[in-house]
Short mmCIF file of C-alpha atoms in Angstrom, two decimals:
data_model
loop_
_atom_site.label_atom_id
_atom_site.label_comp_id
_atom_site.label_asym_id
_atom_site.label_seq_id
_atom_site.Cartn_x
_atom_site.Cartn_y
_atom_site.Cartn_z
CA UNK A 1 -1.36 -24.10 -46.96
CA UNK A 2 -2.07 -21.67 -44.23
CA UNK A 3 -5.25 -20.62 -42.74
CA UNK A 4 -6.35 -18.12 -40.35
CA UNK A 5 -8.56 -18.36 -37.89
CA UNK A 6 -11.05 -15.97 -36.12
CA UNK A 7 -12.22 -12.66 -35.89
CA UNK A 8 -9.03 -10.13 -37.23
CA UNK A 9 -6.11 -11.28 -39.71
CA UNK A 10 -3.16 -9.12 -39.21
CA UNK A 11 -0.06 -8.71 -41.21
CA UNK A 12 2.50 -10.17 -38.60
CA UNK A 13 5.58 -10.90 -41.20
CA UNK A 14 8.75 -11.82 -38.55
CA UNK A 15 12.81 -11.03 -39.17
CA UNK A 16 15.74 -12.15 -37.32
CA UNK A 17 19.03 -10.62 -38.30
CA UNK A 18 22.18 -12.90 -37.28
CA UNK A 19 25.68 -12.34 -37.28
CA UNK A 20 27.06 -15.51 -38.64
CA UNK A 21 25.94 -19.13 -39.51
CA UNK A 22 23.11 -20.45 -41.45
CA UNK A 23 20.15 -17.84 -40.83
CA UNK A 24 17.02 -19.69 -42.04
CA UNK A 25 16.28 -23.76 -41.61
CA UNK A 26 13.42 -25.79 -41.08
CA UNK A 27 10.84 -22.58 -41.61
CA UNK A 28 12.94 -20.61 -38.96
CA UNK A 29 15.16 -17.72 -38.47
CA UNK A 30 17.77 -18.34 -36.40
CA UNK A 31 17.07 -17.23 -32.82
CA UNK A 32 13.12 -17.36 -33.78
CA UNK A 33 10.80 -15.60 -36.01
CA UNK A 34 9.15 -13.19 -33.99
CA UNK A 35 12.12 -10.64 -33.96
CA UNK A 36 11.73 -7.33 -33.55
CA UNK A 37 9.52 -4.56 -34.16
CA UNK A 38 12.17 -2.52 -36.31
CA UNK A 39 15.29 -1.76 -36.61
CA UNK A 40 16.12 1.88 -36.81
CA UNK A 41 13.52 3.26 -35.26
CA UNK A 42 14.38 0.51 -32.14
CA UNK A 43 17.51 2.28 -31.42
CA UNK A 44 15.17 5.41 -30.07
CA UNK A 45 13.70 3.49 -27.74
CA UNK A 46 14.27 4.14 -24.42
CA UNK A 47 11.64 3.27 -22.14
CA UNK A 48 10.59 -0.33 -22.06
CA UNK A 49 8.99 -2.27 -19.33
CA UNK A 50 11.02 -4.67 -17.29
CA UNK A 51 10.93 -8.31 -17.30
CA UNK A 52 8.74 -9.92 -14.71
CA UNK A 53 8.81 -13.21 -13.78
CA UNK A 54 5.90 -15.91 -13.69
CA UNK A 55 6.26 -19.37 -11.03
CA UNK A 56 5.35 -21.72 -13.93
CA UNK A 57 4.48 -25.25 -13.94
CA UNK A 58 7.02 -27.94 -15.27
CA UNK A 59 4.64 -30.23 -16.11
CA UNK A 60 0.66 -29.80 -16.11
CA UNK A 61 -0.34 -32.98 -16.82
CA UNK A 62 1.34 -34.89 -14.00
CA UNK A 63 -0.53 -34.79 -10.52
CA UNK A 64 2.60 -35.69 -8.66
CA UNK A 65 5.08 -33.26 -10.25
CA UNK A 66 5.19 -29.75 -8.36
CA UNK A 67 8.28 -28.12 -9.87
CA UNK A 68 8.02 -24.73 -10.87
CA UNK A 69 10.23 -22.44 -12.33
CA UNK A 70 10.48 -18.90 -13.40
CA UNK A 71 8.78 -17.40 -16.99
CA UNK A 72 9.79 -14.41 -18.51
CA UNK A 73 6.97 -12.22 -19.67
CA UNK A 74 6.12 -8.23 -19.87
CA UNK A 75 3.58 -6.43 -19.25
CA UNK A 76 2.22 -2.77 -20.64
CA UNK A 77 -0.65 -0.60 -18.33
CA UNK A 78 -0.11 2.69 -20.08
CA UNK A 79 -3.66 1.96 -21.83
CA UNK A 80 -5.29 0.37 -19.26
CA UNK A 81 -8.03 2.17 -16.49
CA UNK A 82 -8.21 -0.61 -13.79
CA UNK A 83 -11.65 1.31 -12.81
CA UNK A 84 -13.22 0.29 -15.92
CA UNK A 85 -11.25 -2.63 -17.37
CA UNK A 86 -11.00 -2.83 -20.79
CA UNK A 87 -9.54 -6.15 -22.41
CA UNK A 88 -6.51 -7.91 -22.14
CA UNK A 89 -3.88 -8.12 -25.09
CA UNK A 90 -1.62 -11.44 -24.77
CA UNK A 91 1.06 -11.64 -27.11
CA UNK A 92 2.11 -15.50 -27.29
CA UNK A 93 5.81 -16.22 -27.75
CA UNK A 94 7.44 -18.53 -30.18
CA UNK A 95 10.55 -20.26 -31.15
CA UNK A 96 12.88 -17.64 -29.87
CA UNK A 97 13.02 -14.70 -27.39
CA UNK A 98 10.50 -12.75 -26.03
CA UNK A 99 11.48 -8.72 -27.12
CA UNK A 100 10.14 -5.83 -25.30
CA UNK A 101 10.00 -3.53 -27.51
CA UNK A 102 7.34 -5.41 -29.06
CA UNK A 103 5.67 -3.81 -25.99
CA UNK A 104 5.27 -0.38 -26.96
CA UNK A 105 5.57 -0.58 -30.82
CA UNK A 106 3.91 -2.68 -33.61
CA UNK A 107 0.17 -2.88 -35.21
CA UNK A 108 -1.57 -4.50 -32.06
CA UNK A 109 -0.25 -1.63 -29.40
CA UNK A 110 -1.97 0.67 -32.17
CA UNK A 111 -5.10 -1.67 -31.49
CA UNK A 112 -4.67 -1.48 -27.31
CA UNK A 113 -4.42 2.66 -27.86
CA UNK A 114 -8.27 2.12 -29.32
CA UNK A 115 -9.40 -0.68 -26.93
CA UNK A 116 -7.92 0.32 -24.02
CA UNK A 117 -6.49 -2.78 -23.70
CA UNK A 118 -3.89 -4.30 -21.04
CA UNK A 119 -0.94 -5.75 -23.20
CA UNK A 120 0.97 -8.66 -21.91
CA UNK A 121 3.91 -10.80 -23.80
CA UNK A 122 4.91 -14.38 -22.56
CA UNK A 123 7.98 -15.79 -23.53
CA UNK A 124 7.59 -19.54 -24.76
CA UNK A 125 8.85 -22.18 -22.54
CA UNK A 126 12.35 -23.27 -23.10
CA UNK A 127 13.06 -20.06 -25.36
CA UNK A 128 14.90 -16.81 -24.44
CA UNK A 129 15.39 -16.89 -20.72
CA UNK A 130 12.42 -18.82 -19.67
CA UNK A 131 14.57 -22.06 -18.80
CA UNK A 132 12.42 -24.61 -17.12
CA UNK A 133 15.49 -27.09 -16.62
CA UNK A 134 19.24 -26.80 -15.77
CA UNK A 135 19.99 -27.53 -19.96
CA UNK A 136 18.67 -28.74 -23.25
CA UNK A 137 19.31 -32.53 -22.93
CA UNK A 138 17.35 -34.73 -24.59
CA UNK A 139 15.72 -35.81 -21.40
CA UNK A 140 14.86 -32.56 -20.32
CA UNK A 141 13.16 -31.53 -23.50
CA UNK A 142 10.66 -33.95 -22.94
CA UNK A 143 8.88 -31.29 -21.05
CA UNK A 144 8.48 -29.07 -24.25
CA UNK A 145 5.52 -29.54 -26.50
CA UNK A 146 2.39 -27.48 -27.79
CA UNK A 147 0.63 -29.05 -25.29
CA UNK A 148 2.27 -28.00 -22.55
CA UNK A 149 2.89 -24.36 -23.91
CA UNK A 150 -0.90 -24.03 -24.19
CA UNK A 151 -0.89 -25.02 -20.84
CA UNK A 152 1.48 -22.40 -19.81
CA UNK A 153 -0.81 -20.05 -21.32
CA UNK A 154 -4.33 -21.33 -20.21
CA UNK A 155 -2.77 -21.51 -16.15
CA UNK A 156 -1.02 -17.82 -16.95
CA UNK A 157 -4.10 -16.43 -17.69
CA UNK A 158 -6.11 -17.62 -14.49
CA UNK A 159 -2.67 -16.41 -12.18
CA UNK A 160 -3.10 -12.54 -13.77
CA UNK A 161 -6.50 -12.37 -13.71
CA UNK A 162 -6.53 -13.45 -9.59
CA UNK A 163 -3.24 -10.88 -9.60
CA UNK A 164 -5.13 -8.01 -11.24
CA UNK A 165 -8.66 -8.95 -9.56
CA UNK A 166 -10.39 -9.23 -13.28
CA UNK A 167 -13.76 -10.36 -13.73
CA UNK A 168 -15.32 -12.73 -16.05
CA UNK A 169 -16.73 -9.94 -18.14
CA UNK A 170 -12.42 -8.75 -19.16
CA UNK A 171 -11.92 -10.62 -22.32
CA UNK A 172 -8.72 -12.11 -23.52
CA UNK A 173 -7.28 -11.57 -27.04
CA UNK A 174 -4.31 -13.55 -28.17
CA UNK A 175 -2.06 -12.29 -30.70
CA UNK A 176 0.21 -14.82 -32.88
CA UNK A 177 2.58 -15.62 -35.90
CA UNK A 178 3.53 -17.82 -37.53
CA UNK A 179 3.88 -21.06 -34.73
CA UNK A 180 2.45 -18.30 -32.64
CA UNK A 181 -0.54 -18.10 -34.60
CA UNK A 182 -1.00 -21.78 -34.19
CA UNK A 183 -0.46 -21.43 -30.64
CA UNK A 184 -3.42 -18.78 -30.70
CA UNK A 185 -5.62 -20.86 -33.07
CA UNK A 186 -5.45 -23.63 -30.98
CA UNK A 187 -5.38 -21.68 -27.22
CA UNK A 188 -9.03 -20.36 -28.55
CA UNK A 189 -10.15 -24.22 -29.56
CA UNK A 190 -9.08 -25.89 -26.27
CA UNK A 191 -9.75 -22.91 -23.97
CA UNK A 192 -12.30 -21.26 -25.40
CA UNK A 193 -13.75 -20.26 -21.12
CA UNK A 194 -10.34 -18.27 -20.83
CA UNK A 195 -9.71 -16.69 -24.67
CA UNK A 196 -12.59 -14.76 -26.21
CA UNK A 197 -10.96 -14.45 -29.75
CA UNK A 198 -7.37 -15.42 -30.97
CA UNK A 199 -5.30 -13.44 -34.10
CA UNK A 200 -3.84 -16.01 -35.52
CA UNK A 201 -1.75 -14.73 -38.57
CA UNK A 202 0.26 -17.60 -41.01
CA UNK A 203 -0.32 -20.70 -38.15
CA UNK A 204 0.48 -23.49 -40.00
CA UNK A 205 -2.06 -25.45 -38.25
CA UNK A 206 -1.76 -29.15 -40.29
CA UNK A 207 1.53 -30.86 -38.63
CA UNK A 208 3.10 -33.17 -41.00
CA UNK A 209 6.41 -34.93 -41.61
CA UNK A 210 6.52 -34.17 -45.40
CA UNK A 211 5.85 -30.30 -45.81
CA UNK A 212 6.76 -30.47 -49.70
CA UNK A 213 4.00 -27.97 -50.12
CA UNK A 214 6.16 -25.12 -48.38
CA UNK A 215 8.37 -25.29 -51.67
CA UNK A 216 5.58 -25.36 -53.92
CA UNK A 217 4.32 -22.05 -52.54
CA UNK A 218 7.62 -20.50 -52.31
CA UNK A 219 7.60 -20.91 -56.49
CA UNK A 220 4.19 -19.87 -56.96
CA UNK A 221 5.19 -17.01 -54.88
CA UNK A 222 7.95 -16.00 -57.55
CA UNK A 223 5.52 -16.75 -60.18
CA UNK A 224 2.57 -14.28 -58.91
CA UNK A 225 4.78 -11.49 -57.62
CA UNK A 226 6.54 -11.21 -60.98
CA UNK A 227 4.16 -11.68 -63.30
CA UNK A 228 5.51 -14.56 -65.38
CA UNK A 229 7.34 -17.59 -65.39
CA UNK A 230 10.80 -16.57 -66.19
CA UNK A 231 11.98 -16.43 -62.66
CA UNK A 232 11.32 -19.96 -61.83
CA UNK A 233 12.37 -20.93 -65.25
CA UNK A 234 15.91 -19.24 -64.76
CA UNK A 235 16.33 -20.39 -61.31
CA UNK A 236 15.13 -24.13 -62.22
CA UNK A 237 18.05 -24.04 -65.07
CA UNK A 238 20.38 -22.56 -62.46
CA UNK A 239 20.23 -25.59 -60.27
CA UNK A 240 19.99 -27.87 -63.61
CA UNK A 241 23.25 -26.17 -64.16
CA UNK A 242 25.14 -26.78 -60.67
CA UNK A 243 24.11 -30.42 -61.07
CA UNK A 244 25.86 -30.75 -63.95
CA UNK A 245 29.13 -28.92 -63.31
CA UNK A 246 29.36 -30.31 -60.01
CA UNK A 247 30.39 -33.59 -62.09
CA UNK A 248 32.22 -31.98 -64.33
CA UNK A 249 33.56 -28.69 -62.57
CA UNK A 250 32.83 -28.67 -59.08
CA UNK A 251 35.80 -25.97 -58.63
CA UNK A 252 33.66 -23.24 -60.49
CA UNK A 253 31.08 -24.02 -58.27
CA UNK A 254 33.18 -23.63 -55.03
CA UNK A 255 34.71 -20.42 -55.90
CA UNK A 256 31.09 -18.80 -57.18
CA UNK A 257 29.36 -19.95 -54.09
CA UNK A 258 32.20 -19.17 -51.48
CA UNK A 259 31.92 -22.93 -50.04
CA UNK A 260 33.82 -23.26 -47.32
CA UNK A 261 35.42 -26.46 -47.98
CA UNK A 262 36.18 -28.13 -51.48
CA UNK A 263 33.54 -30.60 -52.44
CA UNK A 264 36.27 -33.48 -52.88
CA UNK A 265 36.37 -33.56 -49.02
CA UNK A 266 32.76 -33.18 -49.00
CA UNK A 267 30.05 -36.33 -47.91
CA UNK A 268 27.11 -37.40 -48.90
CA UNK A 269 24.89 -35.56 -46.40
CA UNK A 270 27.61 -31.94 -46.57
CA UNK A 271 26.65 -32.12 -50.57
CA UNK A 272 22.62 -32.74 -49.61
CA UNK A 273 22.93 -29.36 -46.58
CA UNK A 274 24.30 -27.77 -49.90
CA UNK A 275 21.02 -27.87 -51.73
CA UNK A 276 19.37 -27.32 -48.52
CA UNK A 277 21.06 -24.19 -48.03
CA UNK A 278 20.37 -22.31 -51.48
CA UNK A 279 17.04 -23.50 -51.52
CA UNK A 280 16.66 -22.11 -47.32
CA UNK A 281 17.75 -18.74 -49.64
CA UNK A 282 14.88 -18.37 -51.46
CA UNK A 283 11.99 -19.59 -49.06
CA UNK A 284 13.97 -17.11 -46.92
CA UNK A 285 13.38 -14.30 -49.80
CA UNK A 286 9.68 -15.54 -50.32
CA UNK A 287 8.92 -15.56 -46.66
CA UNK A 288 10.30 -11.77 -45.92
CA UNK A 289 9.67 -10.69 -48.99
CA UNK A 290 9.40 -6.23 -48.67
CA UNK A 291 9.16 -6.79 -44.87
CA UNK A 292 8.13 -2.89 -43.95
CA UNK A 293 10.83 -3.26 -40.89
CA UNK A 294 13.87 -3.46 -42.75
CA UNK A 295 13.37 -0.85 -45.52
CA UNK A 296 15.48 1.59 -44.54
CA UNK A 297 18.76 -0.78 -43.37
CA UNK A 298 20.06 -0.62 -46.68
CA UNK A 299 21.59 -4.22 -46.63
CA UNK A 300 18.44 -5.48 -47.17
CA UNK A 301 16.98 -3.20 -49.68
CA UNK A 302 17.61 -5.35 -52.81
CA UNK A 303 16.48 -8.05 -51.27
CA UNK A 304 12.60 -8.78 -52.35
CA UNK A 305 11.37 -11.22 -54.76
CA UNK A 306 11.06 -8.60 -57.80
CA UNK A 307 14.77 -7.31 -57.16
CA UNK A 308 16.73 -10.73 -57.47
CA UNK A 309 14.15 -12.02 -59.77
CA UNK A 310 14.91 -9.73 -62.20
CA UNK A 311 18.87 -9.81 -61.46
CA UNK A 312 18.04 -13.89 -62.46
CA UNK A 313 16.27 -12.90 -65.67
CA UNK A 314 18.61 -10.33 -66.91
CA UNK A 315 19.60 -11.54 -70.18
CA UNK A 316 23.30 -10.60 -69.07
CA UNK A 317 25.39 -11.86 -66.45
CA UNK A 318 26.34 -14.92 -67.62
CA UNK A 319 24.60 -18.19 -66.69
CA UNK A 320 21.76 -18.79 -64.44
CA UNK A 321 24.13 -20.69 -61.84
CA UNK A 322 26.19 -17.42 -61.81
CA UNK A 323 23.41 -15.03 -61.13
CA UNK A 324 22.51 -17.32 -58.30
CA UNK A 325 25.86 -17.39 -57.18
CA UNK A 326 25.41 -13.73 -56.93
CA UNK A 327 22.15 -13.69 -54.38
CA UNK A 328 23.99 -16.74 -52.53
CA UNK A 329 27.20 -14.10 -52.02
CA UNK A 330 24.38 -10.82 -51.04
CA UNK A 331 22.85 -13.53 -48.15
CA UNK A 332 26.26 -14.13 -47.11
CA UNK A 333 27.17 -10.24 -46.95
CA UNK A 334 24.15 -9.42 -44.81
CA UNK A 335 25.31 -12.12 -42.50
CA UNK A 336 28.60 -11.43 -42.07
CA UNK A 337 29.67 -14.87 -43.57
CA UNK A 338 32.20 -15.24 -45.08
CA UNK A 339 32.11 -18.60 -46.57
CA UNK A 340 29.52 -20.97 -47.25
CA UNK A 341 29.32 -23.89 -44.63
CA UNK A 342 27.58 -26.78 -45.80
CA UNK A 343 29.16 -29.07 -43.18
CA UNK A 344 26.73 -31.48 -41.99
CA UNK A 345 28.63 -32.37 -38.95
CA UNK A 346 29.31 -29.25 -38.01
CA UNK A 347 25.48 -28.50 -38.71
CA UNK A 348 24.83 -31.68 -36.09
CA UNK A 349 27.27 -30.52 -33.78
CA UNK A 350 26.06 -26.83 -32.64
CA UNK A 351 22.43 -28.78 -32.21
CA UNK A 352 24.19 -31.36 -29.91
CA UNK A 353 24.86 -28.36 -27.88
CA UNK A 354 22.81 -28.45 -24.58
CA UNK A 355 23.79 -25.05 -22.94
CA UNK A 356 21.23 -22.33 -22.66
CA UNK A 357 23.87 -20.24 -24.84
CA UNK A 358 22.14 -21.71 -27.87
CA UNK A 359 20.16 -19.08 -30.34
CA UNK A 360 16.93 -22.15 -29.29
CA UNK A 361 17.76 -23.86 -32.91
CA UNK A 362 18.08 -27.51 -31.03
CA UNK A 363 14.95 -26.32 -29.22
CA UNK A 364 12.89 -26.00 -32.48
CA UNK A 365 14.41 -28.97 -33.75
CA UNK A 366 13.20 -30.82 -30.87
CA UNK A 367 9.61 -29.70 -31.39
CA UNK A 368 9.82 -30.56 -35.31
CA UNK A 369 11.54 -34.12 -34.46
CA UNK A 370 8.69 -35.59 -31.93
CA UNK A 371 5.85 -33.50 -32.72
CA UNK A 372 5.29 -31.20 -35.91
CA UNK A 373 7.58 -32.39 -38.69
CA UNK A 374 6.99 -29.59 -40.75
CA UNK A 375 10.50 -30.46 -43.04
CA UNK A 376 10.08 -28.67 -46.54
CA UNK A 377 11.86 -31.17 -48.73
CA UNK A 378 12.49 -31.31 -52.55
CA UNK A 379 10.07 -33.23 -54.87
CA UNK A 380 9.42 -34.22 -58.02
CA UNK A 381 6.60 -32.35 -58.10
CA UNK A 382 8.28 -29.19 -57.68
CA UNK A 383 11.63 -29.67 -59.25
CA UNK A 384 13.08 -26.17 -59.41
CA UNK A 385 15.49 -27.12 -56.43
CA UNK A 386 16.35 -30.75 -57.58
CA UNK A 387 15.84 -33.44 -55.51
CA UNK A 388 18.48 -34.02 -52.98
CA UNK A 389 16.76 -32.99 -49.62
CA UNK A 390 14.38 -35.39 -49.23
CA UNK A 391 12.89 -36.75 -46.22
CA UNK A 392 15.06 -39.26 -45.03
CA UNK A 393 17.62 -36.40 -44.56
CA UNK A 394 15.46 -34.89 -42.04
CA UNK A 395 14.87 -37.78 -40.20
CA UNK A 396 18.71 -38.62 -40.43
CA UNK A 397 19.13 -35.37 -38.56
CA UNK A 398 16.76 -36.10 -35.67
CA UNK A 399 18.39 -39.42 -35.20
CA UNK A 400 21.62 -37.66 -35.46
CA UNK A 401 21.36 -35.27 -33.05
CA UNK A 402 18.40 -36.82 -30.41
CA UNK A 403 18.98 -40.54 -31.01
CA UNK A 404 17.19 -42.86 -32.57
CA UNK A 405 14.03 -42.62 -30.20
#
């Protein structure tokens, strides 16, 4: 499902720890995947390099449009000897904010002690507080795309190397994850006189509307990092289970999964963002799965595929739903939720919100509605989660919150 590209793979794996709401949906952390370096060791950190600001284009492929507007980015020359110029490091930004501590710690500063290299991070357009326009509306997103972030990067590059005098014989390196990496993948294929090599680590690079494969992977995932087949098996009976007693005892359901509304006042799409949601749980598990960052914060620590697979298989506990009940109420500690909320509405409503206050989930949203897709719905072919996200409740959602253009 994902493929790498070029000369290096790293091990990019991405955390965002929230406060409150849903934390993973559509693939994403909320406020983006990139994150940070660490956590504890962060707090030590006292020297970072300030935010600079880049004149950007709006829009590069209009010949009559000359707005510009500021893009955040940082920069790192501790490595760097301007007399003999080793190569540039660019860090591409994704679907949240640019961090500068990424600056001075993680496996690719380790790479520009070695090289030499000039290390540079550019915030994504339209993320963090690069803000091209005055809000999010729907006409003023039109302006963010792929194709006009690669642009961003491709006219970046020419700006710093007139602003640090570099020659044709500095190379450029891009580093990426995850959207990132596609962003590097394909900066290297339609730039290839400005990037010498990309990194592209887990870039999805095949956009479709009907990502059912992300689900089948997420299993597969259980089954190979266990060993067996129990863990799939339990957790396929545990959903088999809610099915069933939400017909016949939804109550039991509401109090072991700390919903936060009954499901009698629940709709059709609230019952569907239900499924959703425990599902987002376990791609969330499968994606971060022993992330090296978090080890020592020890609300994560039983949080790994192995750890809640075998709380799933223990032969006591009571029933599967239970157990799963049980991981449901550990995601909700580490968040600092208190309650479940599977409101659709609600969902709709905070990505109606236009303001640059958002955490950039409308932003990503936007990008998955008119360009990627990228929505991991249910199947039959998988059938561990059911079968109530399907497509159509993606595409109810971009109509729902964009319009039905």
């Amino acid at each position: 499902m994902y493929r790498f590209l070029f000369i290096i793979l790293l091990s990019f794996t991405f955390l965002v720890v929230v406060k409150c709401g849903r934390q993973f949906r559509l693939g994403r952390s909320k406020g983006g995947n990139l994150g940070a370096p660490g956590e504890e060791e962060d707090r030590k950190i006292h020297d970072l390099p300030p935010a600079q600001w880049f004149q950007q284009k709006l829009d590069h492929f209009s010949v009559t449009d000359s707005r510009r507007w500021k893009q955040r980015y940082f920069v790192n020359e501790s490595f760097y000897d301007f007399k003999n110029p080793g190569p540039i490091f660019l860090m591409i930004g994704g679907e949240g904010p640019a961090d500068a501590r990424w600056m001075v710690k993680g496996a690719w500063i380790e790479y520009a002690k070695i090289f030499n290299a000039l290390c540079i991070q550019l915030e994504h357009r339209y993320y963090g507080e690069s803000h091209p326009t005055k809000n999010l509306s729907t006409k003023n997103l039109q302006y963010l795309s792929s194709n006009q972030a690669l642009a961003d990067l491709a006219y970046f590059i020419k700006s710093m190397n007139d602003k640090y005098k570099l020659n044709r014989q500095v190379k450029w390196i891009a580093f990426g994850g995850s959207y990132p990496g596609s962003l590097a993948a394909w900066l290297r294929l339609k730039y290839p006189h400005l990037v010498h090599a990309s990194i592209s680590s887990s870039g999805p690079l095949l956009a479709k509307v009907n990502f059912m494969e992300y689900f089948k992977v997420v299993v597969n995932a259980l089954r190979e990092k266990t060993g067996s087949e129990d863990c799939v098996t339990q957790l396929k009976l545990a959903h088999q289970q809610i099915e069933t007693m939400m017909k016949t005892d939804p109550g039991s359901i509401e109090k072991e999964f700390r919903v936060c509304k009954p499901f009698s006042k629940a709709t059709k799409n609230d019952i569907k963002n239900f499924y959703n949601s425990i599902a987002d749980d376990f791609a969330d598990l499968v994606q971060y799965n022993e992330d090296n960052r978090i080890s020592a914060d020890t609300r994560y620590k039983n949080l790994t595929i192995n750890t809640v697979c075998q709380m799933l298989t223990e032969p006591t506990g009571g029933p599967a739903y239970k157990k799963l009940a049980v991981f449901n109420a550990m995601i909700l500690d580490k968040t600092n939720q208190t309650c479940l909320d599977y409101s659709y509405d609600s969902m709709i409503k905070e990505l109606r919100n236009i303001t640059w206050g958002s955490e950039g989930a409308r932003q990503w949203m936007y990008q998955t509605c008119t360009e990627f897709g990228f929505y991991q719905t249910s199947s039959g072919e998988v059938e561990v989660f059911g079968n109530h996200f399907t497509l159509d409740f993606f595409i109810q959602q971009c109509q729902d919150v964009f319009g039905p253009k």
